[in-house]
XYZ file of C-alpha atoms in Angstrom:
79
model
C 0.877 -0.845 9.225
C 3.920 1.142 10.523
C 5.616 3.955 8.649
C 4.752 7.234 7.765
C 1.105 6.446 6.868
C 0.113 4.829 9.985
C -1.402 7.662 11.496
C -3.720 7.340 8.300
C -4.997 3.753 9.003
C -7.109 2.067 11.037
C -6.393 -1.598 12.126
C -9.578 -4.103 13.722
C -9.289 -7.659 13.695
C -10.802 -7.752 10.319
C -9.606 -5.468 7.991
C -6.994 -1.911 8.016
C -9.248 0.992 6.999
C -7.556 3.541 5.225
C -8.961 7.353 7.392
C -8.456 9.630 5.022
C -10.382 8.070 2.144
C -13.309 7.380 4.558
C -13.181 10.697 5.235
C -13.213 11.522 1.467
C -15.878 9.190 0.584
C -17.782 10.720 3.321
C -17.224 14.222 1.973
C -18.676 13.064 -1.287
C -21.615 11.774 0.254
C -22.140 15.067 1.699
C -21.484 16.890 -1.574
C -24.484 14.106 -3.047
C -26.947 15.289 -0.107
C -26.027 19.514 -0.484
C -26.683 18.554 -4.460
C -30.190 17.338 -3.736
C -30.570 19.529 -1.420
C -30.202 22.216 -3.519
C -32.034 20.788 -6.698
C -35.170 20.555 -4.234
C -34.863 23.812 -3.095
C -34.264 25.621 -6.666
C -36.639 23.552 -8.571
C -36.315 23.920 -12.488
C -33.508 26.579 -12.408
C -30.964 24.937 -10.471
C -28.769 24.143 -13.635
C -28.503 28.090 -13.502
C -26.986 27.871 -10.355
C -23.456 28.062 -9.585
C -22.491 25.619 -6.871
C -24.905 22.983 -8.248
C -23.213 23.059 -11.630
C -20.059 22.629 -9.530
C -20.824 19.997 -7.152
C -22.741 17.646 -10.165
C -19.898 17.956 -11.988
C -17.440 16.036 -10.015
C -19.472 14.180 -7.072
C -20.438 10.999 -8.151
C -17.483 10.412 -11.009
C -15.481 11.162 -7.981
C -17.099 8.762 -5.858
C -17.562 5.906 -8.059
C -13.623 6.181 -8.525
C -12.847 6.090 -4.561
C -15.023 3.036 -3.970
C -13.806 1.192 -6.914
C -10.217 1.691 -6.235
C -10.847 0.600 -2.763
C -12.957 -2.483 -4.231
C -9.484 -3.686 -6.228
C -7.771 -6.419 -4.843
C -4.468 -6.949 -6.145
C -4.581 -10.431 -6.041
C -7.493 -10.509 -8.375
C -10.293 -11.017 -5.929
C -12.222 -8.511 -7.303
C -14.652 -6.507 -4.832
């Protein structure tokens, strides 16, 4: 892939990977780990923690949206 996004794409013999989407998925996975660690550490009081509430408000929907977007194949092949 050439052009303005070429620095964000990594090409292998099998497929092309978009680096920023892999990074985004990695950050979202890290938020899952942090959210679960907070939940374990705080116990039943985790709902009152603002950081936990912020993380749990978007981390899984965002991860699913990014994963679904990457699984879409425009030729109708599905995921």
